[in-house]
């Protein structure tokens, strides 16, 4: 155990953020660089090394949290990194972007603030990169088997890294012009600077993984042909079909899906564009949808110089404390103030958009909304509460409805979809088509980076066993994944 009295003598301290008026003028990460270093060992020392560490099962990767907390407390950063990488291929992504369900399951969190697990994680991995401890791990020998991975988000990257290290020859196919999936073109630079992603891709290249960008399977390459060329295929194509809002005025200029808006801002940061063709500059912006994607639109609009930013959510404002139906150690739905919300804007709950109104040139100018409330478990509109708010740019961030069916991927492979538009798979992540596996949002539906990595790792194990009859690749330790152990 790190420090037997740490949880009694040390309070919780989290990473410090830069002043709002400074950070909205750039796109760098919002945290003060190095602010964790002076406090992090003591923070790791708050871990109680519980007999039954519930944080392990709170984390979809089964991260060995008390073990690396102990090493971090003692300052043995190399050992901490080794333990961290034992279960997580990309801790610098999760350490920055994960909502940390592990902290909701931390035993200390029952009656005190939880251990800052995510901050310890990111410090361990950042220090490991700085110290040169994160190096390529190419396989000792090749299996002679080939695998195609479709999609280069966190699920595809995790699957590809595991399979390459197991000795298989892996090619990752990506339809975009750069590798990374939503890590590249969804998530803004101020949440995770892309240098972290680039560094991992370079590590993977050095290990032998091949990357092919601007190739869309199902459109540029026939899926069935791809299957014949490779011994196995992993589909990690995400859940990129966005939910729409078919109300009058949807066709007006200035009403866009969040994933039409955010990638352009990211392309400016990549140096491809000097100015985003869809920009919030000088405009009244309305973001429809109260989740992570919506918050990313809010932060992006602030940085582009919006005149005002309003975020709408149809559901009521969540509670700030756990509710009885979401007891410890579950991951509760709580009111969250993200860094983007700290930077300004208004959040409006329990409202539904009824229509958009435009000017004579067909540009959106107003958004009409009405308040809603739950009546007998159903959302109903409250009569007489209609109003309109200025809206010169509207982004729709209302979630995703499953994997993209517009290209031929699903049809050409002959894959089965469930009722939510996700690709059906079994406990070893195999689809009904021989040798074709699925991982991440494509099979799970819109989820989290930590789940995408966990599924990529688990699918890699399924593929390895399919190709060789056995596997020494680890599988994420989750009670629900027990079937993978056999
Ligand atoms: C704006 C936004 C912000 C988010 N923020 C967070 C966050 O802060 N924390 C968090 O945990 N989660 C967040 N998420 C969710 C998280 O990003 C996803 O759950 C995760 O990226 C899913 O990983 P994936 O690898 O399954 O798919 P994706 O990351 O979606 O990657 C799929 C890739 O497949 C490619 N592709 C699709 N079809 C084909 C094809 N036919 N041929 C070739 N390539 C193809 C796509 O171009 C894409 O690059 C966010 C999501 C969005 C949209
Ligand atoms: S990956 Fe997420 S859930 Fe797992 S330890 Fe890190 S922050 Fe916690």
XYZ file of C-alpha atoms and ligand atoms in Angstrom:
547
model
C 0.000 0.000 0.000
C 1.346 3.386 -1.045
C 0.784 5.524 2.064
C -1.259 3.893 4.836
C -2.583 7.271 5.993
C -2.581 9.112 2.657
C -6.342 9.062 2.271
C -6.689 10.668 5.720
C -3.948 13.281 5.497
C -4.111 14.384 1.855
C -7.049 16.036 0.103
C -7.911 15.495 -3.561
C -6.132 17.880 -5.952
C -6.716 17.775 -9.704
C -4.786 19.172 -12.686
C -4.829 22.968 -12.826
C -6.402 24.601 -15.886
C -5.066 27.726 -17.604
C -7.043 30.987 -17.156
C -10.078 31.067 -19.435
C -9.194 34.326 -21.213
C -5.758 32.901 -22.051
C -6.837 29.473 -23.273
C -9.742 30.567 -25.497
C -7.170 32.499 -27.534
C -5.277 29.348 -28.479
C -6.038 25.694 -29.212
C -3.543 24.066 -26.862
C -4.663 21.722 -24.093
C -6.462 23.570 -21.318
C -4.212 22.298 -18.502
C -1.211 24.126 -17.063
C 1.708 22.037 -18.343
C 3.496 20.266 -15.505
C 0.958 21.366 -12.850
C 0.416 17.784 -11.695
C 4.066 16.945 -11.106
C 4.475 18.482 -7.629
C 1.305 16.866 -6.259
C 0.836 13.601 -8.114
C 2.870 11.222 -5.928
C 0.943 12.327 -2.834
C -2.294 11.992 -4.797
C -1.366 8.436 -5.784
C -0.629 7.876 -2.074
C -4.333 8.440 -1.303
C -5.036 5.006 -2.856
C -6.063 2.574 -0.096
C -4.989 -0.564 -2.030
C -8.368 -2.080 -1.213
C -8.682 -5.846 -0.831
C -11.293 -5.752 -3.582
C -10.317 -2.799 -5.806
C -13.629 -1.840 -7.372
C -11.780 0.637 -9.633
C -10.494 -2.418 -11.603
C -13.992 -3.330 -12.663
C -15.032 0.322 -13.022
C -12.354 0.611 -15.725
C -13.402 -1.233 -18.915
C -9.723 -2.082 -19.498
C -9.319 -3.591 -16.031
C -6.414 -1.206 -15.420
C -4.296 -2.335 -12.449
C -4.835 0.952 -10.652
C -3.625 0.260 -7.075
C -0.423 -1.302 -8.479
C 0.552 1.735 -10.517
C -0.599 4.112 -7.783
C 1.888 2.389 -5.473
C 4.757 2.767 -7.961
C 3.799 6.403 -8.651
C 3.794 7.131 -4.918
C 7.272 5.623 -4.616
C 8.533 7.480 -7.693
C 9.262 4.273 -9.654
C 7.833 5.684 -12.874
C 9.288 2.993 -15.159
C 7.558 0.215 -13.185
C 4.348 2.257 -13.083
C 4.455 2.604 -16.877
C 5.045 -1.122 -17.341
C 1.957 -1.945 -15.209
C -0.120 0.694 -16.973
C 0.796 -0.531 -20.448
C 0.039 -4.116 -19.411
C -3.660 -3.367 -19.829
C -3.844 -0.156 -21.872
C -2.180 0.468 -25.245
C -2.807 4.222 -25.195
C -2.961 5.657 -21.661
C -2.163 9.150 -22.943
C -5.555 9.112 -24.732
C -7.587 7.813 -21.807
C -5.597 9.854 -19.258
C -6.759 12.971 -21.103
C -10.166 12.010 -22.464
C -11.723 9.290 -20.330
C -14.703 10.235 -18.134
C -13.020 7.976 -15.546
C -15.696 5.477 -14.506
C -12.886 4.036 -12.331
C -13.130 7.102 -10.076
C -16.893 6.581 -9.688
C -16.067 3.050 -8.456
C -13.178 4.072 -6.151
C -13.842 2.799 -2.615
C -12.533 6.049 -1.130
C -15.293 7.764 -3.108
C -17.950 6.232 -0.844
C -17.473 8.970 1.737
C -14.549 11.120 0.501
C -13.412 12.516 -2.849
C -12.083 9.651 -5.014
C -8.413 9.148 -5.900
C -7.412 11.205 -8.985
C -6.813 8.019 -10.976
C -6.993 9.640 -14.405
C -4.432 12.325 -13.459
C -2.038 9.673 -12.132
C -2.488 7.688 -15.354
C -1.640 10.608 -17.637
C 1.371 11.592 -15.532
C 2.785 8.064 -15.646
C 2.537 7.821 -19.409
C 3.746 11.368 -20.121
C 6.786 10.724 -17.935
C 7.399 7.416 -19.696
C 7.457 9.135 -23.108
C 9.759 11.851 -21.756
C 12.127 9.259 -20.292
C 12.232 7.309 -23.571
C 10.607 4.284 -21.930
C 7.888 3.959 -24.584
C 9.670 2.238 -27.439
C 8.517 0.114 -30.389
C 7.921 -3.535 -29.502
C 8.177 -5.393 -32.810
C 7.400 -9.126 -32.723
C 10.279 -11.602 -32.424
C 8.954 -13.682 -35.298
C 6.234 -13.386 -37.911
C 3.305 -15.799 -38.051
C 2.912 -15.554 -41.820
C -0.759 -14.558 -41.312
C -2.246 -11.301 -42.564
C -4.962 -9.115 -41.029
C -6.786 -6.076 -42.426
C -8.172 -3.590 -39.903
C -10.869 -1.250 -41.246
C -10.854 2.076 -39.387
C -8.077 3.782 -37.469
C -9.880 5.073 -34.365
C -8.870 3.825 -30.921
C -10.490 0.401 -31.514
C -8.680 -0.178 -34.815
C -5.364 1.082 -33.454
C -5.566 -1.108 -30.333
C -6.487 -4.208 -32.370
C -3.718 -3.486 -34.898
C -1.061 -2.963 -32.238
C -1.951 -6.160 -30.403
C -2.039 -8.239 -33.591
C 1.206 -6.781 -34.940
C 2.955 -7.533 -31.663
C 1.574 -11.089 -31.857
C 3.480 -11.507 -35.134
C 0.750 -11.029 -37.708
C 1.193 -8.709 -40.676
C -1.395 -5.982 -40.188
C -2.619 -3.260 -42.554
C -4.975 -0.547 -41.272
C -7.338 0.915 -43.902
C -8.703 4.402 -43.212
C -11.010 6.413 -45.451
C -9.882 9.774 -44.034
C -6.600 11.412 -45.033
C -5.049 10.903 -41.607
C -4.984 8.163 -39.000
C -6.910 8.435 -35.723
C -10.689 8.306 -36.278
C -12.543 10.543 -33.837
C -9.288 11.137 -31.952
C -8.074 13.001 -35.048
C -11.063 14.807 -36.509
C -13.744 14.702 -33.770
C -11.982 15.567 -30.547
C -10.561 19.108 -30.573
C -6.919 19.957 -29.981
C -7.749 21.701 -26.667
C -8.848 18.333 -25.225
C -5.926 16.353 -26.652
C -3.082 17.773 -28.716
C -2.592 15.580 -31.792
C 1.128 15.199 -31.128
C 0.150 12.442 -28.673
C -1.653 10.578 -31.435
C 1.138 11.129 -33.982
C 3.714 9.735 -31.587
C 1.719 6.511 -31.111
C 1.184 6.081 -34.840
C 4.956 6.389 -35.322
C 5.516 3.754 -32.620
C 3.100 1.436 -34.433
C 4.768 2.010 -37.804
C 8.117 1.126 -36.224
C 6.576 -2.095 -34.900
C 5.527 -3.033 -38.433
C 1.867 -1.977 -38.702
C 1.085 -0.653 -42.180
C -1.300 2.265 -42.682
C -3.312 2.963 -45.843
C -5.215 6.271 -45.764
C -7.879 7.538 -48.160
C -9.133 4.035 -48.860
C -12.800 3.436 -48.107
C -13.635 -0.238 -47.874
C -16.969 -0.874 -49.556
C -16.430 1.997 -51.988
C -12.783 2.091 -53.151
C -12.098 -1.565 -52.358
C -14.725 -4.296 -52.434
C -15.159 -5.796 -48.961
C -15.457 -9.385 -50.152
C -12.246 -8.962 -52.180
C -10.468 -7.605 -49.087
C -11.610 -10.678 -47.126
C -10.079 -12.955 -49.775
C -6.773 -11.054 -49.654
C -6.332 -11.303 -45.878
C -6.519 -14.213 -43.457
C -8.776 -12.178 -41.143
C -10.463 -8.779 -41.016
C -11.299 -6.531 -38.050
C -14.009 -3.940 -38.670
C -13.412 -0.915 -36.438
C -15.322 1.554 -38.592
C -17.059 3.385 -35.734
C -20.693 4.453 -35.425
C -20.532 7.435 -37.704
C -24.167 7.698 -38.871
C -25.306 10.902 -37.140
C -28.836 11.349 -35.727
C -30.649 14.125 -37.633
C -33.323 16.645 -36.637
C -35.992 16.606 -39.359
C -37.837 19.808 -38.397
C -38.884 22.643 -40.766
C -35.887 24.734 -41.790
C -33.349 21.906 -41.394
C -32.192 22.603 -44.971
C -31.159 26.226 -44.218
C -27.527 27.273 -44.598
C -25.751 27.229 -41.262
C -27.441 24.109 -39.823
C -24.782 21.394 -39.670
C -24.028 18.081 -38.068
C -21.359 18.426 -35.350
C -19.154 16.076 -37.354
C -19.348 18.445 -40.339
C -18.252 21.332 -38.102
C -15.579 19.861 -35.773
C -13.337 18.186 -38.415
C -12.893 21.516 -40.234
C -11.634 23.198 -37.056
C -9.280 20.253 -36.575
C -8.080 20.605 -40.168
C -7.105 24.209 -39.434
C -5.007 22.919 -36.521
C -3.425 20.324 -38.827
C -2.383 23.195 -41.129
C -4.598 22.076 -44.048
C -6.809 25.189 -43.951
C -6.165 28.780 -42.889
C -9.767 29.311 -41.769
C -12.591 26.853 -41.162
C -15.202 27.068 -43.962
C -17.878 26.604 -41.277
C -16.924 29.027 -38.520
C -18.633 30.500 -35.459
C -16.793 33.799 -35.774
C -19.109 36.703 -34.877
C -22.191 34.434 -34.886
C -24.866 33.465 -32.408
C -24.247 29.741 -32.091
C -26.706 27.115 -30.874
C -25.505 23.602 -30.129
C -28.275 20.997 -29.947
C -27.299 18.129 -27.661
C -25.874 18.230 -24.151
C -23.179 15.524 -24.358
C -19.427 15.401 -25.039
C -19.816 16.153 -28.743
C -21.916 19.198 -27.903
C -19.323 20.395 -25.368
C -16.629 20.092 -28.052
C -18.728 22.312 -30.337
C -19.094 24.833 -27.482
C -15.319 24.997 -26.864
C -14.610 25.232 -30.606
C -17.139 28.065 -31.033
C -15.537 30.013 -28.141
C -12.132 29.746 -29.813
C -13.506 30.852 -33.177
C -14.904 34.045 -31.591
C -18.662 33.349 -31.428
C -20.941 36.267 -30.448
C -22.850 33.912 -28.114
C -23.056 30.165 -27.512
C -26.174 28.365 -26.268
C -26.326 24.616 -25.698
C -29.743 22.972 -25.691
C -30.651 19.661 -24.088
C -34.021 17.949 -24.256
C -33.559 16.092 -20.967
C -33.785 17.785 -17.539
C -30.584 19.102 -15.904
C -28.901 16.112 -14.199
C -28.400 16.108 -10.470
C -25.049 17.125 -8.954
C -25.134 14.171 -6.528
C -25.654 10.450 -6.977
C -29.309 9.460 -7.122
C -30.602 6.354 -5.282
C -31.011 4.437 -8.554
C -27.302 5.031 -9.418
C -25.530 3.971 -6.204
C -21.784 3.523 -5.745
C -19.909 1.901 -7.557
C -21.972 2.553 -10.712
C -21.058 5.361 -13.117
C -23.734 7.959 -12.372
C -25.252 10.497 -14.776
C -24.233 13.751 -13.091
C -24.265 17.424 -14.020
C -20.822 17.997 -15.583
C -19.027 21.289 -16.096
C -16.440 20.606 -18.783
C -13.590 22.973 -19.597
C -15.688 24.281 -22.518
C -18.539 25.156 -20.157
C -16.169 26.975 -17.809
C -15.300 29.190 -20.761
C -18.801 30.619 -21.094
C -22.083 30.173 -22.910
C -25.516 29.242 -21.664
C -26.912 25.770 -21.065
C -30.664 25.316 -21.444
C -32.339 22.079 -20.326
C -35.768 20.525 -20.976
C -36.291 22.162 -24.355
C -37.095 20.776 -27.784
C -36.391 22.472 -31.120
C -39.540 22.922 -33.219
C -38.149 24.696 -36.297
C -35.440 26.907 -37.785
C -36.168 30.278 -39.379
C -33.970 31.839 -42.048
C -33.488 35.093 -43.938
C -34.231 35.717 -47.605
C -30.890 34.231 -48.675
C -31.714 30.964 -46.934
C -29.341 31.443 -43.993
C -30.526 30.330 -40.572
C -31.232 33.252 -38.195
C -33.502 31.921 -35.453
C -34.186 28.662 -33.660
C -37.699 28.082 -32.296
C -37.967 25.947 -29.182
C -40.520 24.821 -26.635
C -40.092 23.618 -23.060
C -40.786 19.943 -22.356
C -41.507 17.927 -19.235
C -42.003 14.286 -18.292
C -45.670 13.355 -17.859
C -46.278 9.679 -16.954
C -42.770 8.804 -18.169
C -43.254 10.528 -21.541
C -41.739 13.840 -22.683
C -44.499 16.297 -23.465
C -44.402 19.877 -24.723
C -45.528 22.595 -22.289
C -48.147 24.725 -24.009
C -47.419 28.448 -24.166
C -43.648 28.117 -23.655
C -42.578 28.573 -27.281
C -39.873 31.145 -27.949
C -37.169 31.831 -30.476
C -33.475 32.453 -29.898
C -30.909 33.921 -32.321
C -29.061 31.209 -34.226
C -26.706 31.948 -37.100
C -24.824 28.680 -36.755
C -26.501 25.532 -35.437
C -24.648 22.305 -34.769
C -26.500 19.031 -34.239
C -24.819 16.905 -31.591
C -27.594 14.446 -30.804
C -25.668 11.213 -30.997
C -25.148 8.548 -33.624
C -27.409 5.830 -34.961
C -24.918 3.081 -35.758
C -22.388 2.173 -38.352
C -22.307 3.879 -41.772
C -24.451 1.949 -44.239
C -23.989 4.297 -47.169
C -20.830 2.670 -48.451
C -21.047 -1.010 -49.300
C -19.158 -2.299 -46.243
C -22.070 -3.963 -44.430
C -23.747 -5.270 -47.592
C -20.601 -6.537 -49.332
C -19.467 -8.498 -46.266
C -23.051 -9.716 -45.700
C -23.050 -8.567 -42.065
C -26.007 -8.721 -39.724
C -27.060 -5.526 -37.902
C -28.977 -5.312 -34.647
C -31.992 -3.061 -34.086
C -29.718 -0.107 -33.238
C -27.676 -0.286 -36.450
C -24.646 -1.973 -34.826
C -22.821 -4.956 -36.326
C -23.766 -8.179 -34.531
C -20.865 -10.144 -32.962
C -20.344 -12.938 -30.453
C -18.289 -13.050 -27.234
C -15.028 -13.388 -29.172
C -15.987 -10.336 -31.287
C -16.563 -12.542 -34.362
C -19.366 -11.594 -36.760
C -21.441 -14.241 -38.541
C -18.998 -14.054 -41.485
C -16.013 -16.395 -41.252
C -12.816 -14.542 -40.287
C -14.506 -11.141 -39.903
C -14.445 -9.527 -36.454
C -15.800 -6.226 -35.153
C -14.578 -3.906 -32.383
C -15.432 -0.503 -30.932
C -18.382 1.717 -31.762
C -19.165 -0.287 -34.936
C -20.334 -3.187 -32.763
C -21.041 -1.494 -29.461
C -22.731 1.688 -30.691
C -21.558 5.176 -29.794
C -19.443 4.816 -26.657
C -16.096 5.825 -25.156
C -12.425 5.683 -26.071
C -11.688 3.392 -23.146
C -14.287 0.912 -24.425
C -12.923 1.161 -27.968
C -9.415 0.274 -26.753
C -10.773 -2.538 -24.558
C -12.747 -3.969 -27.469
C -9.834 -3.613 -29.896
C -7.664 -5.613 -27.489
C -10.345 -8.242 -26.946
C -11.068 -8.590 -30.679
C -7.328 -9.010 -31.321
C -7.346 -11.973 -28.975
C -10.318 -13.438 -30.864
C -8.503 -12.981 -34.187
C -5.256 -14.459 -32.864
C -7.092 -17.564 -31.688
C -8.915 -17.809 -35.026
C -5.599 -17.645 -36.909
C -3.424 -19.833 -34.709
C -5.817 -21.911 -32.577
C -4.622 -20.275 -29.355
C -3.620 -16.879 -28.009
C -1.353 -15.466 -25.370
C -2.748 -11.986 -25.940
C -4.433 -10.652 -22.826
C -8.114 -9.868 -22.799
C -9.613 -7.024 -20.792
C -10.642 -8.276 -17.383
C -14.351 -7.579 -17.161
C -16.927 -9.888 -15.669
C -18.966 -9.524 -18.860
C -15.983 -10.643 -20.930
C -15.471 -13.954 -19.110
C -16.516 -15.898 -22.180
C -13.286 -14.717 -23.786
C -11.183 -16.544 -21.224
C -12.178 -20.004 -22.426
C -16.934 14.934 -31.072
C -16.742 13.724 -30.215
C -16.078 13.859 -29.009
C -15.870 12.749 -28.205
N -15.202 12.912 -27.028
C -14.941 11.833 -26.265
C -14.214 11.966 -25.059
O -13.823 13.063 -24.668
N -13.938 10.840 -24.341
C -14.357 9.604 -24.753
O -14.056 8.610 -24.085
N -15.059 9.445 -25.891
C -15.359 10.530 -26.649
N -16.079 10.367 -27.809
C -16.430 8.999 -28.251
C -15.193 8.305 -28.842
O -14.486 9.206 -29.659
C -15.606 7.068 -29.629
O -16.333 6.210 -28.774
C -14.375 6.304 -30.149
O -13.572 7.134 -30.959
C -14.800 5.070 -30.948
O -13.651 4.487 -31.489
P -13.728 3.548 -32.781
O -12.327 3.180 -33.070
O -14.732 2.483 -32.566
O -14.323 4.461 -33.949
P -13.911 5.877 -34.564
O -13.034 6.660 -33.667
O -15.200 6.492 -34.999
O -13.050 5.477 -35.841
C -13.642 4.820 -36.937
C -12.793 5.096 -38.158
O -13.203 4.235 -39.209
C -13.127 4.940 -40.430
N -14.002 4.255 -41.390
C -15.345 4.104 -41.309
N -15.795 3.374 -42.342
C -14.712 3.064 -43.083
C -14.535 2.320 -44.288
N -15.570 1.758 -44.910
N -13.273 2.183 -44.790
C -12.198 2.760 -44.152
N -12.324 3.471 -43.008
C -13.559 3.616 -42.479
C -13.615 6.324 -40.057
O -13.188 7.289 -41.017
C -12.948 6.516 -38.704
O -11.670 7.099 -38.847
C -16.347 11.476 -28.616
C -17.051 11.346 -29.819
C -17.254 12.461 -30.615
C -18.019 12.330 -31.894
S -8.874 4.237 -18.717
Fe -10.505 5.532 -17.831
S -11.588 4.133 -16.429
Fe -9.591 3.163 -16.896
S -8.178 3.851 -15.266
Fe -7.967 5.323 -16.973
S -9.384 6.988 -16.489
Fe -9.978 5.212 -15.241
